[in-house]
Coordinates of C-alpha atoms in Angstrom, one line a residue:
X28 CA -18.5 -23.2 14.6
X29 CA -14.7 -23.9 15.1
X30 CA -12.4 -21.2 15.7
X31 CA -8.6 -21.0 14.7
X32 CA -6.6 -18.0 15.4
X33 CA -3.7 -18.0 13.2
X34 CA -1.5 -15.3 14.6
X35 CA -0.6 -13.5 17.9
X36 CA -1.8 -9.8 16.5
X37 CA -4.6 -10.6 14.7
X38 CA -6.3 -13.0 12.3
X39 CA -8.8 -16.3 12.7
X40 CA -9.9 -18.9 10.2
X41 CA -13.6 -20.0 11.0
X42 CA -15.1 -23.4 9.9
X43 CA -18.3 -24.5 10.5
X44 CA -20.3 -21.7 8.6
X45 CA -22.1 -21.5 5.3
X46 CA -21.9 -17.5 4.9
X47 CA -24.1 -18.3 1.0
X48 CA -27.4 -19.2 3.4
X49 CA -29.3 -16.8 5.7
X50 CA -27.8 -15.9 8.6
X51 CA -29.5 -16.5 11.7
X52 CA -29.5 -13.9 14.3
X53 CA -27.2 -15.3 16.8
X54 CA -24.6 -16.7 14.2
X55 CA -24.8 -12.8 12.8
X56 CA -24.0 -11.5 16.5
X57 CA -21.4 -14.5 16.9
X58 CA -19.5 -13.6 13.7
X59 CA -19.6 -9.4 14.5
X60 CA -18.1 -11.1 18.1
X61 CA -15.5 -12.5 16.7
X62 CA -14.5 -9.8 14.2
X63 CA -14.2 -8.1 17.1
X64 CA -12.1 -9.8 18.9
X65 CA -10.1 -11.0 15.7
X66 CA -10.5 -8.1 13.5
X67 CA -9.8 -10.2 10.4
X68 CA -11.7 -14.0 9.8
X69 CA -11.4 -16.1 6.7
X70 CA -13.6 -18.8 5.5
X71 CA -12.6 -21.3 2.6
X72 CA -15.2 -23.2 0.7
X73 CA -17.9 -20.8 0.8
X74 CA -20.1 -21.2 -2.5
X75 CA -22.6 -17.8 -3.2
X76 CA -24.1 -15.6 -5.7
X77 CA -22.9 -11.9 -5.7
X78 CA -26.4 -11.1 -4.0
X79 CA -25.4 -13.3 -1.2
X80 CA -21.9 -11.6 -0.5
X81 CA -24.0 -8.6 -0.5
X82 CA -26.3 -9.5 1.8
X83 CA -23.9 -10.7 4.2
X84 CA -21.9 -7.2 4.3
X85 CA -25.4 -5.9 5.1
X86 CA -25.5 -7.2 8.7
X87 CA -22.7 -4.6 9.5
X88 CA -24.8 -2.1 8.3
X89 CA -26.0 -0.1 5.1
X90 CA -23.3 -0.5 1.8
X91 CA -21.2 1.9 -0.3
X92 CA -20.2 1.3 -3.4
X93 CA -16.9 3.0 -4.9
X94 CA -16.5 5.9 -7.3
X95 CA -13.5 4.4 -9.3
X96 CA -14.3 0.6 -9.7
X97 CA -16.4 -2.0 -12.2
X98 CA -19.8 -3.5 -10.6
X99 CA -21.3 -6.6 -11.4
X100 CA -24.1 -5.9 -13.2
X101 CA -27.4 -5.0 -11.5
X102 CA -25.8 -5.1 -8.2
X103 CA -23.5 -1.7 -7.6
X104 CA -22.2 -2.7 -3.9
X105 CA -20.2 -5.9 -5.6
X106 CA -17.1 -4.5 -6.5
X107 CA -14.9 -5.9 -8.7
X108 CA -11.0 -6.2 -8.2
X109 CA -9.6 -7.6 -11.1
X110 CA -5.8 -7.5 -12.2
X111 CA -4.1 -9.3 -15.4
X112 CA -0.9 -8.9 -17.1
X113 CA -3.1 -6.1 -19.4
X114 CA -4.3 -4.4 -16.4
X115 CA -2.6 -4.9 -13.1
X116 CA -3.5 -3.4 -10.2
X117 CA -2.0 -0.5 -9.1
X118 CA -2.4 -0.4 -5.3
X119 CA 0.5 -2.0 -3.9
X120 CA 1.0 -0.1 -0.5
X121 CA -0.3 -1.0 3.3
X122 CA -4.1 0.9 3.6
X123 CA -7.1 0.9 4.9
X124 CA -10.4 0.9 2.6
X125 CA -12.0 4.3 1.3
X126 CA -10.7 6.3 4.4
X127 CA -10.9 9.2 1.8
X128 CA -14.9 9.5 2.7
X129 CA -16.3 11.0 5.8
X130 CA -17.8 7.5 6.7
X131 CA -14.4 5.3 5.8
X132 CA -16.0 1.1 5.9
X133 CA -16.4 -0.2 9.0
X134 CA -16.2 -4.2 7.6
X135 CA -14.8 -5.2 4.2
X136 CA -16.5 -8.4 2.7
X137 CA -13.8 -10.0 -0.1
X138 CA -14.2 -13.3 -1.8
X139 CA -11.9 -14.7 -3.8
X140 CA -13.1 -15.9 -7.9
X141 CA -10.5 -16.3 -9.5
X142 CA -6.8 -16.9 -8.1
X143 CA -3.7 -17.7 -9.2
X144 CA -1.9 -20.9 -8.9
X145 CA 0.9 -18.9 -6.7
X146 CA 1.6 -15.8 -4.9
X147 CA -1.7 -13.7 -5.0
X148 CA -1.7 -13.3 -0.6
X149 CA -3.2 -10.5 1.5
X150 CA -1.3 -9.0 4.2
X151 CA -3.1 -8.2 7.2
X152 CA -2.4 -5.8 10.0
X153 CA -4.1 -4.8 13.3
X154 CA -3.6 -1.0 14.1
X155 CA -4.8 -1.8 17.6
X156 CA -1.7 -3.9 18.3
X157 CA 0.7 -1.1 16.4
X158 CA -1.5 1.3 18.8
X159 CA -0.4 -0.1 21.8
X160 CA 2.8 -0.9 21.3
X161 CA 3.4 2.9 20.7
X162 CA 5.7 4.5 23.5
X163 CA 4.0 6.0 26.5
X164 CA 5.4 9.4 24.5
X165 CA 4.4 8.7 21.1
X166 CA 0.9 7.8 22.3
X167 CA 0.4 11.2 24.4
X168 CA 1.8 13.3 21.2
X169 CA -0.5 11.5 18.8
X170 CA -3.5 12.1 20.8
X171 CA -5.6 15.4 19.6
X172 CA -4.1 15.3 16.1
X173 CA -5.6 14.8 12.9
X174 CA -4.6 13.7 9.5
X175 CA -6.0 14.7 6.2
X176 CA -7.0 11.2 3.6
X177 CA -7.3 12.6 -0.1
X178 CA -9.0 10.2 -2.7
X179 CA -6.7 11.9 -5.2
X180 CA -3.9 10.5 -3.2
X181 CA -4.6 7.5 -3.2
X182 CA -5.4 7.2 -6.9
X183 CA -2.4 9.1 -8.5
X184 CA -1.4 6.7 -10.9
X185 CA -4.8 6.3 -12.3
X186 CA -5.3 10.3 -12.8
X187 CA -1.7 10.4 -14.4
X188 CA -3.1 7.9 -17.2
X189 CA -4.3 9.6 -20.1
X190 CA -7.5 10.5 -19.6
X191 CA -7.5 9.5 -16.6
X192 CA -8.3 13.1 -14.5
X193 CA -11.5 13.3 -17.1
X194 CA -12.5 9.3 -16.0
X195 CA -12.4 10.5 -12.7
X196 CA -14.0 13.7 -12.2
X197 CA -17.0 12.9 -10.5
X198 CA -15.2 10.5 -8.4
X199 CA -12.6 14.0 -7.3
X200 CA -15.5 16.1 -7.1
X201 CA -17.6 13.9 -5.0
X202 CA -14.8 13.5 -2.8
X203 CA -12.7 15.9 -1.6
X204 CA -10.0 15.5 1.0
X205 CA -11.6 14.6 4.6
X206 CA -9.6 15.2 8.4
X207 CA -9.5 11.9 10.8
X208 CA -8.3 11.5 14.4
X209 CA -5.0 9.6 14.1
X210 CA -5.7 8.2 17.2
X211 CA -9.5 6.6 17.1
X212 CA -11.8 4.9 19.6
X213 CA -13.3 1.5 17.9
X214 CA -16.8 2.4 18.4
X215 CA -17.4 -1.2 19.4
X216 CA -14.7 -2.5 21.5
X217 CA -13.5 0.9 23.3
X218 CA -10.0 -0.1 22.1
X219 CA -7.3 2.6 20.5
X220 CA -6.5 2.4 16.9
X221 CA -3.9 3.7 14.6
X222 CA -5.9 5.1 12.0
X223 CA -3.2 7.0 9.2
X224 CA -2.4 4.9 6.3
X225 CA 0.2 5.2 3.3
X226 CA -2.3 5.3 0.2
X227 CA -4.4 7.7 1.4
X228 CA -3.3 10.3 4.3
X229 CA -1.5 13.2 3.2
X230 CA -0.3 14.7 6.2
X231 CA -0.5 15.5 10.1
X232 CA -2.6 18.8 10.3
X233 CA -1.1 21.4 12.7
X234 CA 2.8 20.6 12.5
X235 CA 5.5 21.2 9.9
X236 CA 5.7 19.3 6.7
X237 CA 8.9 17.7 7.5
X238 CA 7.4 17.0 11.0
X239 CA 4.6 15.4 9.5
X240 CA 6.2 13.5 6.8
X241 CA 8.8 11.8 9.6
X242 CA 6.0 10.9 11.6
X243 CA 3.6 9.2 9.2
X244 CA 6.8 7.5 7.8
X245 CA 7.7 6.0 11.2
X246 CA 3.9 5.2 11.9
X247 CA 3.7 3.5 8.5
X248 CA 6.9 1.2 9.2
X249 CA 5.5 0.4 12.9
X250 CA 2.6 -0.3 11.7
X251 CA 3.9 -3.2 9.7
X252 CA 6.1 -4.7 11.9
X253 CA 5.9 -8.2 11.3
X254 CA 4.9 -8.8 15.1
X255 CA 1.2 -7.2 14.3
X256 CA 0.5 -8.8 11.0
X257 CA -0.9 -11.9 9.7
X258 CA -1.0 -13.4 6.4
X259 CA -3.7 -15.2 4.1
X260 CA -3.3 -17.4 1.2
X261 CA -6.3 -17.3 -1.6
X262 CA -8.2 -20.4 -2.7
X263 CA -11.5 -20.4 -4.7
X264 CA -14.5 -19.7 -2.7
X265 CA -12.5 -18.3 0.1
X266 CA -14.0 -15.2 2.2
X267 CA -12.4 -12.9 4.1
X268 CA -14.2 -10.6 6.5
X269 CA -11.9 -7.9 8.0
X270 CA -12.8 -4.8 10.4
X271 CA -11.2 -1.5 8.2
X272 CA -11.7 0.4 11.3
X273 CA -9.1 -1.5 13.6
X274 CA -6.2 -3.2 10.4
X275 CA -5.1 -2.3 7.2
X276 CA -4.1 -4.4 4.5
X277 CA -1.6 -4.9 1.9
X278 CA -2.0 -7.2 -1.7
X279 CA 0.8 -9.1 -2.6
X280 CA 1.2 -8.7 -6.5
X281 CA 4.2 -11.3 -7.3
X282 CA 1.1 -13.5 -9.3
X283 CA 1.5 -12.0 -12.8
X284 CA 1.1 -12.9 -15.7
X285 CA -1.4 -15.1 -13.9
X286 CA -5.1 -13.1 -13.4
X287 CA -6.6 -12.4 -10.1
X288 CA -10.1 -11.7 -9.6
X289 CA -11.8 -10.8 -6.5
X290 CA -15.5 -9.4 -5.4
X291 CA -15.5 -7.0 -2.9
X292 CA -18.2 -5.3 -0.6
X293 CA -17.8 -2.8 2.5
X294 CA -20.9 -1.6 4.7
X295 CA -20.6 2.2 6.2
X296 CA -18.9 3.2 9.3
X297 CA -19.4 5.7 11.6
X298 CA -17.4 8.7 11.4
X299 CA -14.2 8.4 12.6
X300 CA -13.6 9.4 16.2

């Protein structure tokens, strides 16, 4: 196994591994390692069957599936992330994954299908870097609070379709709006994270709304900073495994009219902390 970080913050492309066969137990523990350490790794040339990508994102755990997106059919933990000129995606903003539920992801498991001949990149950002390069200050008033994540938030623009509120109702009622630390231990590495994210957190719980709105806006842009991200450009049969618990993300969608097609799976977390 060959390992190639690509950026100071965050971010290493692995070669040496063929995620579509059984895992053995050591590569397993070797490749939860290095997410740790890494928080995102990317693998190019990786050939599997949906069932395999979901067996993979099973060594992190048990899987969830998603209240609001298309499965492949007979296996509900594949998501499907598909965006044409027709139908383009609407999530366009810096976020973690599903930190509307109680037990946000703890891995993601993406592969790319289908990918456009330019633009089309993920954005990737560790929130243990933007953590610690908090002031001494910021850190101490952060500490304690919490932050409310709404699935309605984050989903606005598909509710406002029409229709779209009756489409979704399950998916509101199933999930109503959940409280997180902004401030979280990793459960694995001990490490601080930032853990409030522009899609889905409301507000700060406990302080004033233009309090709270100032803050989350200054998190959001430090969070960002070029100097904790990394960047990853799509090829077929590329895999990306990142830790939701420790970055966030942000899609790049300068690729239409061109289509774009991924598969995605996440395995449980714990409750945030």
């Amino acid at each position: 196994m060959q390992v190639r970080r690509i950026a100071g913050a965050l971010g290493a492309e692995i070669q040496g591994v063929d995620l579509g066969q059984l895992l053995t137990p050591e590569i397993s523990t070797a490749i939860r390692n290095l997410l740790n350490e890494h928080e995102v790794l990317f693998f190019r040339g990786q050939t599997m069957e949906p069932a395999q990508q979901r067996d993979l994102a099973s060594i992190f755990g048990p899987l969830q599936t998603h209240p609001a997106y298309g499965t492949v059919e007979g296996i509900p933990e594949v998501m499907i992330l598909e965006s044409t000129a027709e139908n383009p995606s609407k999530i366009e903003v810096w976020h973690s994954d599903m930190t509307f539920r109680q037990h946000p992801p703890s891995v993601t498991v993406l592969r790319g299908m289908v990918i456009p001949n330019v633009g089309g990149d993920t954005l990737f950002a560790s929130m243990t870097s933007a953590h610690d390069a908090l002031s001494e200050g910021m850190k101490s008033y952060l500490e304690g609070l919490s932050a409310v994540h709404d699935f309605a938030q984050g989903f606005r623009e598909s509710l406002a379709e029409p229709g779209g509120r009756e489409r979704l109702a399950d998916a509101l009622a199933d999930n109503p709006p959940v409280r997180h630390p902004v401030i979280q231990t990793h459960p694995e590495t001990g490490k601080k994270v930032l853990f409030v994210n522009a899609l889905f957190t409301t507000h700060i719980e406990g302080i004033p709304a233009l309090e709270s709105s100032a803050v989350l806006n200054f998190l959001y842009q430090h969070a960002a900073l070029p100097e904790h991200t990394c960047r990853f450009q799509w090829t077929p049969d590329s895999v990306v495994l990142w830790d939701n618990r420790s970055t966030q993300h942000k899609p790049v969608n300068d690729f239409l009219p061109a289509p774009r097609c991924l598969h995605r799976v996440v395995s449980e977390g714990d409750q945030p902390y």
